[in-house]
Amino acid sequence: MSNVLAERPVAPGRVLARRFGHGIGPLAAGLGLLGWIVNFAGSWIPSFWGDEAASIMSAERPLATLWGELGRIDAVHGAYYVFLHFWISLFGASELSVRFPSTIAVGVAVAGIVVLGDRLINRRVAILAGLVCVVLPRISYMSAEGRSYAIGTAVAVWLTIFFVTLLSRRVTRLLPWIAYGLALAASIYVFFYFVLIAGVHGLALLASPARRVLLRRWFAALGVSVFAAAPILIYGLAQHGQITFLAHRGYATFDRIVIVQWFGNPWLATAGWALIVVGIVALVRSRSEHRVLLIGWLLLPTLALLIGNTFVAPMYTVRYLSFCAPVAALFVGIGIDAVTRRLSAIRSLHAAAPVLRTAIPAALVILVAALAAHTDLQQRTPFAKDGGSDLRQVSEVVAANAHPGDAIVFDETTRPSRAPRLGIHLYPNAYVGLADVTLATPYAQRSALWDKAATVGQSSGALASKNTVWDLELKAHGTPTNIVELQRLGFTVIREIPVHRTVVYELTRETP
């Protein structure tokens, strides 16, 4: 590797290394711990939203009925749902509990990118990448979400470390490659789209001088992966129709791809992409044997989903590419390091070079953190999820105002993943004693994610004995359908309680 990336200055990397130990392990663990602390803070504040409802409701099913659901839908999340089933049975289903594994996984991913940066580039870049990864908004977002993306991201990072180890040491023994194949299969069970990391590794191997020796072993490992992951591959492909909704939401936009996917706001995206481009140029000029691996990991999964989205079927959304966020942080770190070297090499600044080697990266990391801060903090506000999910706050209003024996109905006109009905499953204590009069079939008795509900008109018999009804409606123009039907049955709206995107209506009628 050329001097652009190979030089290891004394400050700050080697100084930190001496304090924490000669190996990268203690330093990686320390930055991983920092990543966990920063991303754990406030992770419980946002209300649950629809995708997390899918996780929790699936996990709370009896396992016997969960298999039926996975045979019909969401097989790609099956391993996570099974894990969450046992986790919730031990620690409950609060926001803090359900999201806690994701915060741990983020810390593990940060530690991994530090190890990878040290192994492939140098200690300084490893530190910078770890610090950037801690504050990157995509990392922050996935850490506060009860889904599999953070765990899968950690798996992708450490699986890449495993692959790099096999590649750099020219390992030809079959057993380590079989272990790699099984680990790859496990990552696919965590989330189907992690099959893309195999393509990145394959591309890197084809570009490696050791390809002739190791390509046969890699294909053997891939065969093991395909065999071991066959159930999820078959079910995942068979269930591809469940993401056809992406075609109607226009997710593959410039704004989402360039800004939202990793950075969350335009100012950070501008700085981040500038440093990434500098990092790519520096890495290419270095002629590092790992440049194809890193550039491929940065770009190939996104390109694959965009091509598939255009020519095959809708498949792009930013969360599916969360596992690329750590390598984006690594390229930002490489860019910062390259800028530092270039400015420190200016002859007129030669006398100040030792100070600049510390001051410039420190300033750039602080700049990145400052630009990320607004987005990171917004992602820890009560209504941060899904454009303003207020399921917890609505449930608190119901708990404070409704009485046992009252009836409750929900807006069923929206898509199920945004329906106010989800609150009764996510915050069940708030609804104890209330009559869910429109419930036709509970989701746990169906091979589907959601309850099956009747209309208010179809539930008039169940409402005959009720004098008070609470109606939870998403804000909309005009009078909600439920209100119209309840008024037809003799109920009158006596109170409206706006929450955020939901309005809680109280309706009563005189006793006959």
XYZ file of C-alpha atoms in Angstrom:
512
model
C 0.000 0.000 0.000
C 1.405 3.435 -0.820
C 2.297 6.113 1.700
C -1.081 7.820 1.152
C -2.668 5.360 3.541
C 0.132 3.249 4.985
C 1.921 5.872 7.090
C 1.000 5.645 10.771
C 1.656 8.956 12.517
C 2.255 9.086 16.224
C -0.730 11.287 17.034
C -3.450 10.464 17.867
C -3.800 6.812 16.907
C -0.615 5.334 18.302
C -0.844 7.399 21.478
C -4.339 5.990 22.103
C -3.103 2.524 21.220
C -0.340 2.763 23.825
C -2.843 3.812 26.466
C -5.306 1.059 25.715
C -2.876 -1.679 24.729
C -0.823 -2.582 21.702
C -3.610 -4.467 19.897
C -6.689 -2.954 18.343
C -9.017 -4.994 20.562
C -9.171 -2.719 23.627
C -9.518 0.383 21.453
C -12.266 -1.229 19.374
C -14.061 -2.316 22.535
C -13.821 1.204 23.959
C -15.262 2.817 20.835
C -17.903 0.085 20.644
C -18.900 0.889 24.223
C -19.066 4.574 23.314
C -21.250 3.671 20.334
C -23.602 1.733 22.563
C -23.838 4.487 25.202
C -24.480 7.270 22.681
C -27.065 5.289 20.737
C -28.724 3.746 23.784
C -29.411 7.214 25.194
C -33.047 8.101 24.541
C -33.694 4.990 22.443
C -36.869 4.348 24.462
C -38.370 7.816 23.834
C -40.031 7.435 20.395
C -43.363 5.659 20.310
C -43.500 2.253 18.672
C -44.583 2.256 15.039
C -46.029 -0.201 12.533
C -42.917 -2.225 11.679
C -42.088 -2.615 15.343
C -45.686 -3.667 15.898
C -45.108 -6.443 13.358
C -42.043 -7.543 15.326
C -43.713 -7.483 18.727
C -47.050 -8.977 17.708
C -45.281 -11.772 15.828
C -42.938 -12.413 18.728
C -45.791 -12.549 21.246
C -47.626 -15.257 19.332
C -47.336 -18.839 20.497
C -44.516 -20.389 18.475
C -46.946 -22.873 16.952
C -48.903 -20.054 15.309
C -45.756 -18.090 14.430
C -44.695 -20.849 12.027
C -48.037 -20.485 10.270
C -47.526 -16.750 9.886
C -43.983 -17.145 8.548
C -45.191 -19.670 6.009
C -47.401 -16.961 4.564
C -45.607 -13.660 5.235
C -42.454 -12.148 6.749
C -40.317 -15.294 6.533
C -37.381 -12.942 5.896
C -37.751 -11.682 9.476
C -38.455 -15.088 10.991
C -35.172 -15.581 12.838
C -35.506 -12.171 14.473
C -39.097 -12.840 15.486
C -38.097 -16.119 17.129
C -35.260 -14.392 18.990
C -37.618 -11.625 20.091
C -40.172 -14.207 21.255
C -37.759 -15.441 23.914
C -36.361 -11.992 24.651
C -39.806 -10.543 25.379
C -40.702 -13.523 27.555
C -37.711 -12.621 29.741
C -37.635 -8.823 29.639
C -41.060 -7.638 28.487
C -42.145 -5.582 25.493
C -41.401 -1.981 26.460
C -39.613 0.340 24.049
C -36.453 0.119 26.151
C -36.519 -3.684 26.261
C -37.389 -4.342 22.619
C -34.828 -1.859 21.296
C -32.050 -2.804 23.699
C -30.640 -5.615 21.485
C -30.399 -3.130 18.607
C -28.377 -0.708 20.728
C -26.004 -3.513 21.701
C -25.692 -4.556 18.046
C -24.759 -0.996 17.063
C -21.935 -1.028 19.608
C -20.739 -4.342 18.180
C -20.857 -2.899 14.644
C -18.851 0.169 15.704
C -16.219 -2.068 17.303
C -16.119 -4.153 14.139
C -15.560 -1.219 11.793
C -12.681 -0.104 14.021
C -11.115 -3.559 13.722
C -11.683 -3.613 9.977
C -10.304 -0.091 9.494
C -7.165 -0.971 11.413
C -6.687 -4.193 9.494
C -7.276 -2.770 6.012
C -6.053 0.842 6.325
C -4.373 2.083 9.520
C -4.985 2.876 13.169
C -5.812 6.539 12.584
C -8.515 5.719 10.022
C -9.881 3.021 12.340
C -10.376 5.573 15.127
C -11.927 8.133 12.791
C -14.284 5.557 11.267
C -15.391 4.406 14.702
C -16.140 7.957 15.838
C -18.068 8.763 12.661
C -19.997 5.509 12.946
C -21.086 6.435 16.480
C -22.894 9.578 15.272
C -24.030 8.575 11.771
C -27.827 9.099 11.628
C -28.562 5.783 9.899
C -26.765 4.022 12.759
C -28.675 6.125 15.273
C -31.980 5.291 13.603
C -31.538 1.534 13.529
C -30.333 1.472 17.137
C -33.724 2.765 18.317
C -35.830 0.280 16.399
C -37.140 -3.168 17.242
C -36.194 -4.692 13.900
C -33.347 -6.890 12.684
C -31.338 -4.232 10.821
C -28.883 -3.332 13.594
C -28.178 -6.977 14.393
C -27.739 -7.728 10.698
C -25.375 -4.771 10.328
C -23.167 -6.087 13.131
C -23.203 -9.530 11.503
C -22.235 -8.031 8.114
C -19.269 -6.163 9.606
C -17.877 -9.131 11.498
C -18.566 -11.534 8.636
C -16.472 -9.220 6.451
C -13.700 -9.303 9.051
C -13.867 -13.113 8.901
C -13.691 -13.021 5.102
C -10.766 -10.577 5.099
C -8.903 -12.816 7.536
C -9.326 -15.830 5.262
C -8.352 -13.798 2.214
C -5.320 -12.000 3.637
C -3.906 -15.166 5.194
C -4.549 -17.153 2.019
C -6.342 -19.831 4.022
C -6.844 -22.907 1.852
C -8.096 -25.359 4.487
C -11.709 -26.265 3.820
C -13.047 -26.127 7.384
C -12.604 -22.349 7.909
C -14.371 -21.690 4.608
C -17.239 -23.977 5.614
C -17.492 -21.972 8.836
C -17.603 -18.801 6.747
C -20.358 -20.320 4.604
C -22.426 -21.202 7.664
C -21.932 -17.701 9.069
C -23.096 -16.246 5.751
C -26.180 -18.488 5.863
C -26.893 -17.280 9.410
C -26.688 -13.656 8.245
C -29.253 -14.379 5.518
C -31.602 -15.782 8.146
C -31.240 -12.518 10.063
C -32.419 -10.644 6.981
C -32.792 -11.863 3.418
C -31.032 -8.917 1.766
C -27.749 -9.742 3.484
C -27.235 -12.151 0.608
C -25.838 -9.034 -1.108
C -22.775 -9.115 1.143
C -21.864 -12.426 -0.482
C -21.756 -10.647 -3.841
C -19.435 -8.014 -2.379
C -17.105 -10.691 -1.019
C -17.137 -12.575 -4.312
C -16.255 -9.423 -6.242
C -13.383 -8.746 -3.851
C -12.074 -12.272 -4.281
C -12.169 -12.013 -8.074
C -10.032 -8.872 -7.837
C -7.546 -10.464 -5.427
C -4.172 -11.861 -6.507
C -5.058 -14.976 -4.486
C -8.219 -15.691 -6.459
C -6.884 -18.805 -8.193
C -6.056 -20.446 -4.891
C -9.132 -19.378 -2.953
C -11.933 -19.121 -5.509
C -12.683 -22.823 -5.307
C -12.899 -22.617 -1.535
C -15.203 -19.596 -1.721
C -17.553 -21.379 -4.101
C -17.602 -24.363 -1.730
C -18.518 -21.976 1.098
C -21.210 -20.405 -1.069
C -22.634 -23.853 -1.755
C -22.789 -24.496 1.991
C -24.561 -21.143 2.444
C -27.145 -21.845 -0.244
C -27.860 -25.287 1.180
C -28.086 -24.069 4.785
C -30.146 -21.003 3.875
C -32.374 -22.804 1.359
C -35.568 -22.515 3.460
C -35.290 -18.746 3.869
C -34.223 -18.291 0.246
C -37.207 -20.276 -1.010
C -39.754 -18.666 1.294
C -38.265 -15.200 0.848
C -38.501 -15.378 -2.937
C -41.986 -16.892 -2.770
C -43.144 -14.024 -0.546
C -41.643 -11.209 -2.626
C -45.145 -9.944 -3.307
C -45.385 -8.594 0.238
C -43.092 -5.672 -0.704
C -44.991 -4.672 -3.835
C -46.275 -1.732 -1.791
C -42.866 -0.128 -2.415
C -43.913 0.461 -6.014
C -46.594 2.902 -4.838
C -44.420 4.906 -2.441
C -41.646 6.128 -4.722
C -38.849 5.371 -2.279
C -36.058 5.253 -4.893
C -35.624 9.039 -5.094
C -32.485 11.157 -5.208
C -33.258 12.538 -1.755
C -33.568 9.109 -0.153
C -30.590 7.554 -1.920
C -28.144 10.427 -1.436
C -29.344 12.024 1.807
C -31.638 9.829 3.877
C -29.917 6.487 3.299
C -26.932 7.286 5.531
C -26.907 10.951 6.493
C -30.425 12.128 7.258
C -29.982 15.811 6.358
C -28.576 17.749 3.358
C -25.743 19.489 5.220
C -24.302 16.278 6.587
C -24.858 14.536 3.252
C -22.862 17.251 1.456
C -19.942 16.971 3.871
C -20.214 13.195 4.071
C -20.228 12.586 0.331
C -17.365 15.037 -0.184
C -15.248 13.097 2.293
C -16.373 9.756 0.821
C -15.279 10.852 -2.662
C -11.923 11.969 -1.255
C -11.691 8.623 0.522
C -12.439 6.658 -2.645
C -9.787 8.589 -4.606
C -7.211 8.051 -1.841
C -8.019 4.345 -1.643
C -7.772 3.867 -5.423
C -4.461 5.728 -5.577
C -3.096 3.592 -2.756
C -3.562 0.476 -4.908
C -4.728 -1.348 -1.811
C -5.712 -4.925 -2.563
C -8.853 -4.324 -0.495
C -10.128 -1.316 -2.444
C -12.560 -3.445 -4.464
C -13.999 -4.954 -1.292
C -14.613 -1.597 0.357
C -15.856 0.279 -2.714
C -18.007 -2.709 -3.631
C -19.546 -2.801 -0.154
C -20.225 0.928 -0.327
C -21.910 0.917 -3.741
C -22.812 -2.562 -4.990
C -25.801 -3.326 -2.697
C -27.411 0.034 -3.481
C -26.861 -0.387 -7.211
C -28.218 -3.943 -7.083
C -31.442 -2.830 -5.372
C -31.882 0.140 -7.699
C -31.401 -2.040 -10.791
C -33.774 -4.634 -9.391
C -36.215 -1.899 -8.436
C -36.203 -0.629 -12.028
C -36.203 -3.854 -14.046
C -37.456 -6.670 -11.792
C -39.747 -5.684 -8.909
C -39.953 -2.969 -6.230
C -37.268 -3.720 -3.657
C -35.560 -0.483 -2.609
C -35.959 1.233 0.738
C -33.237 2.866 2.806
C -33.547 0.529 5.799
C -32.730 -2.502 3.654
C -29.271 -1.000 3.094
C -28.507 -0.229 6.723
C -25.666 -2.756 6.671
C -23.720 -0.434 4.321
C -23.689 2.422 6.861
C -20.497 1.288 8.672
C -18.492 1.213 5.458
C -19.809 4.701 4.638
C -18.392 5.781 8.012
C -15.110 4.064 7.104
C -14.867 6.021 3.853
C -15.587 9.264 5.704
C -12.708 8.326 8.001
C -10.430 7.624 5.027
C -11.445 10.987 3.550
C -10.661 12.835 6.779
C -7.290 11.105 6.954
C -6.496 11.992 3.328
C -7.424 15.656 3.866
C -5.248 15.710 6.983
C -2.239 14.320 5.105
C -2.649 16.706 2.214
C -2.915 19.828 4.421
C -0.110 18.682 6.709
C 2.163 18.271 3.681
C 1.843 21.916 2.597
C 5.322 23.405 2.886
C 4.167 26.689 4.366
C 2.501 24.727 7.166
C 5.421 22.367 7.747
C 6.258 23.759 11.169
C 2.703 23.224 12.348
C 2.354 19.739 10.802
C 2.459 17.785 14.114
C -0.359 19.923 15.514
C -2.337 19.788 12.276
C -2.245 15.989 12.232
C -4.324 16.055 15.399
C -6.263 19.294 15.001
C -7.579 18.685 11.472
C -9.127 15.241 12.060
C -10.474 16.390 15.423
C -12.107 19.414 13.782
C -13.565 17.358 10.946
C -14.970 14.718 13.307
C -16.512 17.488 15.420
C -17.971 19.010 12.236
C -19.496 15.665 11.218
C -20.893 15.166 14.728
C -22.322 18.697 14.783
C -23.985 18.260 11.403
C -25.411 14.909 12.524
C -26.580 16.162 15.921
C -29.889 17.693 14.815
C -30.970 14.533 12.981
C -29.753 12.262 15.775
C -31.680 14.267 18.378
C -34.811 14.390 16.207
C -34.662 10.595 16.055
C -34.986 10.539 19.850
C -38.174 12.608 20.056
C -41.564 11.100 21.010
C -43.040 11.191 17.491
C -39.867 10.332 15.547
C -41.051 7.115 13.911
C -42.980 6.697 10.673
C -43.626 10.378 10.145
C -45.142 10.885 13.585
C -46.298 7.633 15.173
C -48.163 8.476 18.388
C -49.408 5.032 19.439
C -48.060 5.348 22.984
C -49.381 8.862 23.529
C -52.835 7.905 22.224
C -52.854 4.904 24.529
C -51.996 7.169 27.457
C -54.965 9.408 26.597
C -57.264 6.372 26.490
C -55.916 5.092 29.822
C -56.453 8.484 31.469
C -60.012 9.024 30.236
C -61.813 5.771 29.397
C -63.543 3.557 31.950
C -63.972 -0.221 32.134
C -67.009 -1.270 30.146
C -66.660 1.499 27.550
C -66.434 0.442 23.924
C -63.540 1.317 21.645
C -63.328 1.422 17.846
C -60.466 2.257 15.510
C -59.853 3.899 12.175
C -59.621 0.915 9.804
C -59.395 2.935 6.589
C -55.608 3.330 6.673
C -53.005 0.633 5.997
C -52.731 -1.827 8.907
C -49.141 -0.864 9.735
C -50.284 2.677 10.558
C -53.663 1.871 12.120
C -54.432 3.188 15.630
C -55.606 -0.372 16.457
C -51.957 -1.374 16.886
C -51.896 0.446 20.215
C -54.119 -2.178 21.847
C -51.381 -4.774 21.238
C -48.353 -2.603 21.915
C -49.687 -0.928 25.075
C -52.331 -3.409 26.265
C -52.503 -2.110 29.853
C -54.058 1.129 28.578
C -57.033 -0.766 27.128
C -57.845 -3.156 29.964
C -61.592 -3.422 30.485
C -62.550 -1.786 27.189
C -64.715 -3.655 24.682
C -63.066 -4.014 21.255
C -66.435 -4.294 19.565
C -65.246 -4.381 15.945
C -62.687 -7.162 16.410
C -63.658 -10.078 14.171
C -60.618 -12.383 14.385
C -57.535 -11.728 16.547
C -54.264 -11.843 14.610
C -52.963 -14.696 16.767
C -55.739 -16.885 15.362
C -54.794 -16.049 11.775
C -51.771 -16.795 9.589
C -51.423 -13.062 9.040
C -49.771 -10.121 10.783
C -52.853 -8.139 11.750
C -56.295 -8.468 13.323
C -59.332 -8.812 11.100
C -61.877 -6.158 11.985
C -65.516 -5.545 11.127
C -67.080 -2.155 10.494
C -68.996 -0.201 13.111
C -72.184 -0.898 11.178
C -71.512 -4.620 11.299
C -70.897 -4.360 15.054
C -74.141 -2.635 15.995
C -75.218 -5.617 18.095
C -72.102 -5.413 20.255
C -72.678 -1.669 20.638
C -76.317 -2.024 21.692
C -75.418 -2.239 25.385
C -72.790 0.498 25.304
C -73.397 4.135 26.168
C -69.824 5.403 25.715
C -67.566 4.748 22.735
C -64.003 5.895 22.147
C -63.017 6.274 18.510
C -59.326 6.561 17.514
C -58.963 8.229 14.125
C -56.011 9.426 12.057
C -56.418 13.085 11.233
C -58.210 13.532 7.923
C -60.427 15.949 6.060
C -64.132 15.481 6.576
C -66.049 13.431 9.100
C -64.550 9.952 9.734
C -66.655 7.002 8.579
C -66.806 5.589 12.119
C -68.240 8.832 13.445
C -70.929 8.857 10.758
C -71.937 5.281 11.575
C -71.863 5.871 15.338
C -74.050 8.951 14.948
C -76.475 6.854 12.946
C -76.640 4.503 15.950
C -77.521 7.390 18.248
C -74.098 8.413 19.586
C -72.991 12.024 19.845
C -69.447 13.369 19.887
C -68.925 15.131 23.212
C -65.153 15.512 23.133
C -62.240 15.545 20.661
C -58.706 15.090 22.003
C -56.022 15.764 19.370
C -52.766 13.950 20.090
C -50.330 14.226 17.183
C -51.505 12.546 14.030
C -54.428 10.891 15.794
C -57.622 12.294 17.273
C -59.369 10.558 20.164
C -63.147 11.015 20.057
C -65.470 10.388 22.974
C -69.076 9.625 22.003
C -72.031 8.955 24.270
C -75.758 8.384 23.981
C -78.528 8.685 26.473
C -79.668 5.549 28.228
C -83.017 4.440 26.749
